Short mmCIF file of N, CA, C and O in Angstrom, two decimals:
data_model
loop_
_atom_site.label_atom_id
_atom_site.label_comp_id
_atom_site.label_asym_id
_atom_site.label_seq_id
_atom_site.Cartn_x
_atom_site.Cartn_y
_atom_site.Cartn_z
N MET O 7 13.02 -79.40 27.66
CA MET O 7 12.19 -78.60 28.55
C MET O 7 11.13 -77.91 27.69
O MET O 7 11.43 -77.34 26.66
N SER O 8 9.88 -77.94 28.15
CA SER O 8 8.78 -77.32 27.40
C SER O 8 8.93 -75.80 27.42
O SER O 8 9.57 -75.23 28.30
N LYS O 9 8.30 -75.17 26.45
CA LYS O 9 8.34 -73.72 26.35
C LYS O 9 7.72 -73.06 27.59
O LYS O 9 8.23 -72.06 28.08
N THR O 10 6.64 -73.65 28.09
CA THR O 10 5.99 -73.13 29.29
C THR O 10 6.93 -73.19 30.49
O THR O 10 7.07 -72.24 31.25
N ARG O 11 7.60 -74.33 30.66
CA ARG O 11 8.54 -74.49 31.77
C ARG O 11 9.72 -73.54 31.62
O ARG O 11 10.21 -72.98 32.60
N GLN O 12 10.19 -73.33 30.38
CA GLN O 12 11.28 -72.39 30.14
C GLN O 12 10.89 -70.98 30.56
O GLN O 12 11.69 -70.27 31.18
N LYS O 13 9.66 -70.56 30.24
CA LYS O 13 9.18 -69.23 30.63
C LYS O 13 9.16 -69.11 32.15
O LYS O 13 9.59 -68.09 32.70
N GLY O 14 8.67 -70.15 32.82
CA GLY O 14 8.61 -70.12 34.27
C GLY O 14 9.98 -70.07 34.91
O GLY O 14 10.23 -69.26 35.81
N THR O 15 10.89 -70.90 34.42
CA THR O 15 12.25 -70.93 34.94
C THR O 15 12.94 -69.59 34.72
O THR O 15 13.62 -69.07 35.62
N SER O 16 12.77 -69.03 33.56
CA SER O 16 13.37 -67.73 33.24
C SER O 16 12.86 -66.65 34.19
O SER O 16 13.64 -65.84 34.71
N PHE O 17 11.55 -66.63 34.43
CA PHE O 17 10.98 -65.63 35.32
C PHE O 17 11.46 -65.83 36.75
O PHE O 17 11.81 -64.87 37.44
N GLU O 18 11.51 -67.07 37.21
CA GLU O 18 12.02 -67.36 38.56
C GLU O 18 13.44 -66.83 38.70
O GLU O 18 13.79 -66.23 39.73
N THR O 19 14.26 -67.07 37.69
CA THR O 19 15.65 -66.59 37.71
C THR O 19 15.70 -65.07 37.76
O THR O 19 16.50 -64.49 38.51
N GLU O 20 14.84 -64.41 36.99
CA GLU O 20 14.79 -62.94 37.02
C GLU O 20 14.40 -62.44 38.40
O GLU O 20 14.98 -61.46 38.90
N VAL O 21 13.41 -63.08 39.01
CA VAL O 21 12.96 -62.67 40.34
C VAL O 21 14.08 -62.85 41.35
O VAL O 21 14.36 -61.95 42.15
N VAL O 22 14.78 -63.98 41.30
CA VAL O 22 15.89 -64.22 42.23
C VAL O 22 16.97 -63.15 42.04
O VAL O 22 17.45 -62.57 43.03
N ARG O 23 17.34 -62.88 40.82
CA ARG O 23 18.38 -61.86 40.57
C ARG O 23 17.95 -60.50 41.09
O ARG O 23 18.75 -59.76 41.67
N PHE O 24 16.68 -60.16 40.88
CA PHE O 24 16.18 -58.88 41.38
C PHE O 24 16.25 -58.84 42.90
O PHE O 24 16.73 -57.86 43.48
N LEU O 25 15.77 -59.88 43.56
CA LEU O 25 15.81 -59.92 45.03
C LEU O 25 17.24 -59.82 45.54
O LEU O 25 17.51 -59.10 46.51
N GLN O 26 18.15 -60.52 44.89
CA GLN O 26 19.56 -60.44 45.28
C GLN O 26 20.09 -59.02 45.12
O GLN O 26 20.82 -58.53 45.99
N SER O 27 19.70 -58.35 44.04
CA SER O 27 20.16 -56.98 43.81
C SER O 27 19.60 -56.01 44.85
O SER O 27 20.17 -54.94 45.07
N MET O 28 18.50 -56.41 45.50
CA MET O 28 17.89 -55.58 46.54
C MET O 28 18.39 -55.94 47.93
O MET O 28 17.86 -55.48 48.94
N GLY O 29 19.41 -56.79 48.00
CA GLY O 29 20.03 -57.12 49.28
C GLY O 29 19.64 -58.46 49.87
O GLY O 29 20.14 -58.84 50.91
N LEU O 30 18.73 -59.17 49.23
CA LEU O 30 18.35 -60.50 49.70
C LEU O 30 19.26 -61.52 49.03
O LEU O 30 18.85 -62.33 48.21
N THR O 31 20.54 -61.45 49.41
CA THR O 31 21.59 -62.18 48.71
C THR O 31 21.50 -63.69 48.84
O THR O 31 22.09 -64.41 48.04
N GLU O 32 20.76 -64.17 49.82
CA GLU O 32 20.63 -65.62 50.02
C GLU O 32 19.54 -66.25 49.16
O GLU O 32 19.41 -67.46 49.10
N ALA O 33 18.73 -65.42 48.49
CA ALA O 33 17.63 -65.94 47.67
C ALA O 33 18.19 -66.82 46.55
O ALA O 33 19.17 -66.48 45.91
N GLU O 34 17.56 -67.98 46.37
CA GLU O 34 17.95 -68.93 45.31
C GLU O 34 16.71 -69.61 44.77
O GLU O 34 15.72 -69.77 45.49
N ARG O 35 16.78 -70.07 43.53
CA ARG O 35 15.70 -70.87 42.97
C ARG O 35 15.65 -72.21 43.67
O ARG O 35 16.68 -72.80 43.97
N ASN O 36 14.46 -72.67 43.93
CA ASN O 36 14.27 -74.00 44.47
C ASN O 36 14.29 -75.00 43.32
O ASN O 36 14.12 -74.63 42.16
N VAL O 37 14.46 -76.26 43.62
CA VAL O 37 14.43 -77.29 42.58
C VAL O 37 13.07 -77.31 41.93
O VAL O 37 12.06 -76.93 42.54
N LEU O 38 13.01 -77.75 40.68
CA LEU O 38 11.75 -77.80 39.95
C LEU O 38 10.71 -78.61 40.71
O LEU O 38 11.02 -79.65 41.30
N ASN O 39 9.49 -78.11 40.69
CA ASN O 39 8.36 -78.79 41.33
C ASN O 39 8.54 -78.99 42.83
O ASN O 39 8.03 -79.94 43.40
N SER O 40 9.26 -78.10 43.48
CA SER O 40 9.41 -78.20 44.93
C SER O 40 8.08 -77.90 45.60
O SER O 40 7.38 -76.96 45.21
N PRO O 41 7.73 -78.66 46.61
CA PRO O 41 6.50 -78.37 47.36
C PRO O 41 6.68 -77.20 48.33
O PRO O 41 5.77 -76.87 49.07
N LEU O 42 7.85 -76.56 48.29
CA LEU O 42 8.16 -75.48 49.23
C LEU O 42 8.30 -74.13 48.54
O LEU O 42 8.98 -73.25 49.04
N GLY O 43 7.68 -73.97 47.37
CA GLY O 43 7.75 -72.70 46.66
C GLY O 43 8.87 -72.68 45.65
O GLY O 43 9.65 -73.63 45.52
N ASP O 44 8.95 -71.58 44.92
CA ASP O 44 9.91 -71.45 43.83
C ASP O 44 11.24 -70.83 44.24
O ASP O 44 12.24 -71.00 43.57
N ILE O 45 11.22 -70.08 45.35
CA ILE O 45 12.43 -69.40 45.80
C ILE O 45 12.68 -69.76 47.25
O ILE O 45 11.77 -69.70 48.08
N LYS O 46 13.90 -70.13 47.56
CA LYS O 46 14.23 -70.51 48.94
C LYS O 46 15.10 -69.45 49.60
O LYS O 46 15.58 -68.52 48.95
N ASN O 47 15.28 -69.62 50.90
CA ASN O 47 16.10 -68.74 51.75
C ASN O 47 15.48 -67.36 51.93
O ASN O 47 16.18 -66.36 52.07
N LEU O 48 14.15 -67.31 51.95
CA LEU O 48 13.42 -66.07 52.23
C LEU O 48 12.56 -66.30 53.46
O LEU O 48 12.23 -67.44 53.79
N PRO O 49 12.12 -65.23 54.13
CA PRO O 49 11.28 -65.41 55.32
C PRO O 49 9.84 -65.82 54.99
O PRO O 49 9.08 -66.15 55.89
N ILE O 50 9.46 -65.79 53.72
CA ILE O 50 8.13 -66.25 53.30
C ILE O 50 8.29 -67.20 52.12
O ILE O 50 9.33 -67.20 51.45
N VAL O 51 7.27 -67.98 51.87
CA VAL O 51 7.26 -68.88 50.71
C VAL O 51 6.79 -68.08 49.50
O VAL O 51 5.78 -67.36 49.58
N VAL O 52 7.51 -68.19 48.39
CA VAL O 52 7.18 -67.44 47.18
C VAL O 52 6.95 -68.39 46.02
O VAL O 52 7.79 -69.25 45.74
N GLU O 53 5.80 -68.23 45.37
CA GLU O 53 5.51 -68.90 44.12
C GLU O 53 5.61 -67.86 43.01
O GLU O 53 5.06 -66.76 43.15
N CYS O 54 6.31 -68.18 41.93
CA CYS O 54 6.44 -67.27 40.80
C CYS O 54 5.59 -67.79 39.65
O CYS O 54 5.62 -68.98 39.35
N LYS O 55 4.87 -66.87 38.99
CA LYS O 55 4.00 -67.25 37.90
C LYS O 55 4.21 -66.34 36.70
O LYS O 55 4.22 -65.12 36.82
N ASN O 56 4.37 -66.97 35.53
CA ASN O 56 4.52 -66.25 34.27
C ASN O 56 3.51 -66.84 33.29
O ASN O 56 3.84 -67.70 32.48
N HIS O 57 2.25 -66.43 33.42
CA HIS O 57 1.16 -66.95 32.60
C HIS O 57 0.42 -65.80 31.94
O HIS O 57 0.30 -64.72 32.52
N ARG O 58 -0.09 -66.05 30.77
CA ARG O 58 -0.87 -65.04 30.07
C ARG O 58 -2.17 -64.75 30.83
O ARG O 58 -2.59 -63.61 30.95
N THR O 59 -2.81 -65.79 31.34
CA THR O 59 -4.07 -65.65 32.07
C THR O 59 -3.81 -65.82 33.56
O THR O 59 -3.19 -66.80 33.98
N MET O 60 -4.30 -64.86 34.34
CA MET O 60 -4.10 -64.94 35.79
C MET O 60 -5.21 -65.77 36.44
O MET O 60 -6.38 -65.56 36.17
N THR O 61 -4.79 -66.68 37.28
CA THR O 61 -5.72 -67.44 38.12
C THR O 61 -5.25 -67.27 39.57
O THR O 61 -4.72 -68.20 40.18
N LEU O 62 -5.44 -66.07 40.08
CA LEU O 62 -4.87 -65.69 41.37
C LEU O 62 -5.30 -66.60 42.51
O LEU O 62 -4.47 -66.97 43.34
N ALA O 63 -6.58 -66.93 42.58
CA ALA O 63 -7.04 -67.77 43.69
C ALA O 63 -6.31 -69.11 43.69
O ALA O 63 -5.86 -69.57 44.75
N GLU O 64 -6.18 -69.70 42.53
CA GLU O 64 -5.47 -70.99 42.42
C GLU O 64 -4.01 -70.83 42.82
O GLU O 64 -3.47 -71.65 43.57
N TRP O 65 -3.38 -69.77 42.36
CA TRP O 65 -1.96 -69.55 42.67
C TRP O 65 -1.76 -69.30 44.16
O TRP O 65 -0.81 -69.82 44.77
N VAL O 66 -2.62 -68.48 44.76
CA VAL O 66 -2.49 -68.19 46.19
C VAL O 66 -2.74 -69.45 47.01
O VAL O 66 -2.04 -69.71 47.99
N ASP O 67 -3.70 -70.27 46.58
CA ASP O 67 -3.93 -71.54 47.27
C ASP O 67 -2.70 -72.43 47.20
O ASP O 67 -2.33 -73.10 48.17
N GLN O 68 -2.04 -72.45 46.05
CA GLN O 68 -0.81 -73.24 45.90
C GLN O 68 0.27 -72.71 46.84
O GLN O 68 0.94 -73.49 47.53
N ALA O 69 0.44 -71.40 46.88
CA ALA O 69 1.44 -70.79 47.77
C ALA O 69 1.09 -71.07 49.23
O ALA O 69 1.96 -71.35 50.04
N ALA O 70 -0.21 -71.01 49.56
CA ALA O 70 -0.65 -71.27 50.94
C ALA O 70 -0.32 -72.70 51.35
O ALA O 70 0.14 -72.93 52.48
N ALA O 71 -0.53 -73.64 50.45
CA ALA O 71 -0.21 -75.04 50.76
C ALA O 71 1.29 -75.20 50.99
O ALA O 71 1.71 -75.89 51.93
N SER O 72 2.09 -74.54 50.17
CA SER O 72 3.55 -74.60 50.34
C SER O 72 3.95 -73.96 51.66
O SER O 72 4.78 -74.49 52.39
N GLY O 73 3.36 -72.80 51.98
CA GLY O 73 3.66 -72.12 53.23
C GLY O 73 3.28 -72.93 54.45
O GLY O 73 4.00 -72.95 55.44
N ALA O 74 2.14 -73.61 54.37
CA ALA O 74 1.67 -74.42 55.49
C ALA O 74 2.64 -75.56 55.80
O ALA O 74 2.80 -75.96 56.96
N ARG O 75 3.30 -76.08 54.77
CA ARG O 75 4.26 -77.18 54.98
C ARG O 75 5.42 -76.78 55.89
O ARG O 75 5.99 -77.62 56.57
N VAL O 76 5.78 -75.49 55.82
CA VAL O 76 6.94 -75.03 56.60
C VAL O 76 6.59 -73.96 57.63
O VAL O 76 7.46 -73.40 58.27
N GLY O 77 5.30 -73.68 57.79
CA GLY O 77 4.86 -72.72 58.80
C GLY O 77 5.26 -71.29 58.49
O GLY O 77 5.61 -70.54 59.41
N LYS O 78 5.23 -70.91 57.22
CA LYS O 78 5.59 -69.54 56.82
C LYS O 78 4.44 -68.88 56.07
O LYS O 78 3.57 -69.54 55.51
N MET O 79 4.47 -67.56 56.07
CA MET O 79 3.55 -66.80 55.23
C MET O 79 3.88 -67.10 53.78
O MET O 79 4.95 -67.65 53.48
N HIS O 80 3.02 -66.67 52.89
CA HIS O 80 3.21 -66.99 51.48
C HIS O 80 2.77 -65.83 50.59
O HIS O 80 1.97 -64.99 51.01
N ALA O 81 3.33 -65.79 49.38
CA ALA O 81 2.97 -64.77 48.39
C ALA O 81 3.22 -65.33 47.00
O ALA O 81 3.98 -66.27 46.82
N VAL O 82 2.55 -64.71 46.04
CA VAL O 82 2.72 -65.06 44.63
C VAL O 82 3.30 -63.85 43.92
O VAL O 82 2.79 -62.73 44.06
N VAL O 83 4.38 -64.05 43.18
CA VAL O 83 4.95 -63.01 42.33
C VAL O 83 4.53 -63.36 40.91
O VAL O 83 4.84 -64.44 40.42
N HIS O 84 3.80 -62.44 40.25
CA HIS O 84 3.36 -62.74 38.90
C HIS O 84 3.78 -61.65 37.93
O HIS O 84 3.73 -60.47 38.22
N LYS O 85 4.22 -62.12 36.79
CA LYS O 85 4.80 -61.26 35.75
C LYS O 85 3.74 -60.37 35.14
O LYS O 85 2.61 -60.77 34.94
N ARG O 86 4.16 -59.15 34.83
CA ARG O 86 3.34 -58.22 34.05
C ARG O 86 3.87 -58.21 32.62
O ARG O 86 5.07 -58.02 32.40
N ARG O 87 3.02 -58.44 31.69
CA ARG O 87 3.41 -58.47 30.27
C ARG O 87 4.09 -57.16 29.87
O ARG O 87 3.58 -56.07 30.15
N GLY O 88 5.24 -57.30 29.24
CA GLY O 88 5.95 -56.14 28.70
C GLY O 88 6.62 -55.26 29.73
O GLY O 88 7.05 -54.16 29.40
N LYS O 89 6.70 -55.71 30.97
CA LYS O 89 7.30 -54.91 32.04
C LYS O 89 8.53 -55.61 32.60
O LYS O 89 8.64 -56.81 32.59
N ASN O 90 9.44 -54.80 33.12
CA ASN O 90 10.63 -55.29 33.80
C ASN O 90 10.22 -56.07 35.04
O ASN O 90 9.17 -55.81 35.63
N VAL O 91 11.06 -57.01 35.46
CA VAL O 91 10.75 -57.84 36.63
C VAL O 91 10.45 -57.00 37.86
O VAL O 91 9.63 -57.39 38.70
N SER O 92 11.06 -55.85 38.00
CA SER O 92 10.81 -54.99 39.16
C SER O 92 9.37 -54.48 39.20
O SER O 92 8.90 -54.02 40.24
N LYS O 93 8.66 -54.58 38.10
CA LYS O 93 7.27 -54.14 38.00
C LYS O 93 6.28 -55.30 38.15
O LYS O 93 5.07 -55.13 37.97
N ALA O 94 6.79 -56.49 38.49
CA ALA O 94 5.91 -57.65 38.71
C ALA O 94 4.99 -57.35 39.89
O ALA O 94 5.30 -56.53 40.75
N TYR O 95 3.86 -58.02 39.91
CA TYR O 95 2.93 -57.88 41.02
C TYR O 95 3.21 -58.94 42.08
O TYR O 95 3.66 -60.03 41.77
N VAL O 96 2.89 -58.59 43.33
CA VAL O 96 2.95 -59.54 44.43
C VAL O 96 1.55 -59.62 45.03
O VAL O 96 0.96 -58.59 45.37
N THR O 97 1.02 -60.83 45.14
CA THR O 97 -0.31 -61.04 45.71
C THR O 97 -0.16 -61.91 46.94
O THR O 97 0.53 -62.93 46.91
N MET O 98 -0.82 -61.48 48.02
CA MET O 98 -0.81 -62.26 49.25
C MET O 98 -2.12 -62.03 49.98
O MET O 98 -2.86 -61.10 49.66
N GLU O 99 -2.40 -62.88 50.93
CA GLU O 99 -3.61 -62.73 51.72
C GLU O 99 -3.47 -61.55 52.68
O GLU O 99 -2.38 -61.27 53.19
N LEU O 100 -4.58 -60.89 52.93
CA LEU O 100 -4.57 -59.70 53.78
C LEU O 100 -4.01 -59.99 55.16
O LEU O 100 -3.26 -59.17 55.72
N LYS O 101 -4.30 -61.16 55.73
CA LYS O 101 -3.80 -61.48 57.08
C LYS O 101 -2.27 -61.48 57.10
O LYS O 101 -1.65 -61.01 58.05
N ASP O 102 -1.65 -61.98 56.04
CA ASP O 102 -0.19 -61.99 55.96
C ASP O 102 0.36 -60.59 55.73
O ASP O 102 1.39 -60.20 56.30
N PHE O 103 -0.33 -59.81 54.92
CA PHE O 103 0.08 -58.43 54.68
C PHE O 103 0.04 -57.64 55.99
O PHE O 103 0.97 -56.87 56.28
N ALA O 104 -1.00 -57.85 56.79
CA ALA O 104 -1.10 -57.15 58.08
C ALA O 104 0.05 -57.53 59.00
O ALA O 104 0.61 -56.66 59.69
N VAL O 105 0.42 -58.81 59.03
CA VAL O 105 1.56 -59.24 59.84
C VAL O 105 2.84 -58.55 59.36
O VAL O 105 3.63 -58.06 60.17
N MET O 106 3.03 -58.50 58.06
CA MET O 106 4.22 -57.82 57.53
C MET O 106 4.25 -56.35 57.90
O MET O 106 5.30 -55.81 58.28
N LEU O 107 3.10 -55.68 57.83
CA LEU O 107 3.03 -54.27 58.21
C LEU O 107 3.36 -54.08 59.69
O LEU O 107 4.07 -53.14 60.06
N LYS O 108 2.86 -54.98 60.52
CA LYS O 108 3.13 -54.91 61.95
C LYS O 108 4.63 -55.09 62.24
O LYS O 108 5.21 -54.33 63.03
N VAL O 109 5.25 -56.06 61.59
CA VAL O 109 6.68 -56.27 61.76
C VAL O 109 7.46 -55.05 61.28
O VAL O 109 8.39 -54.57 61.94
N PHE O 110 7.06 -54.50 60.15
CA PHE O 110 7.72 -53.30 59.62
C PHE O 110 7.58 -52.14 60.60
O PHE O 110 8.56 -51.44 60.88
N GLU O 111 6.37 -51.95 61.12
CA GLU O 111 6.13 -50.89 62.08
C GLU O 111 7.00 -51.04 63.33
O GLU O 111 7.55 -50.06 63.84
N GLU O 112 7.14 -52.26 63.80
CA GLU O 112 7.92 -52.51 65.01
C GLU O 112 9.41 -52.30 64.79
O GLU O 112 10.16 -52.07 65.74
N ASN O 113 9.86 -52.39 63.54
CA ASN O 113 11.28 -52.27 63.24
C ASN O 113 11.66 -50.91 62.66
O ASN O 113 12.77 -50.74 62.17
N THR O 114 10.75 -49.95 62.72
CA THR O 114 11.09 -48.60 62.20
C THR O 114 11.02 -47.59 63.31
O THR O 114 10.57 -47.80 64.38
#
């Protein structure tokens, strides 16, 4: 396995463990190169990225394509250098963020 792939796999595993610790116990890593995102059993498609250089538009487009395959919203979780996984950033399109806020509002 290449060093780049190892970094990605390691970060995906960290993200899954974090989500599980937050109560999303069904979260699991998807098989390598899945067209359905990096993490399965979530209400949205998630792509995880651990790169030195951020290419957010490309990553969001990749997540959008994965989300479109299954009719789900999508987001990118990207690692912050030198920070714990809980400090990773999440990037999503504003339209999806608005839907999430509306659902949250309706359930509080």
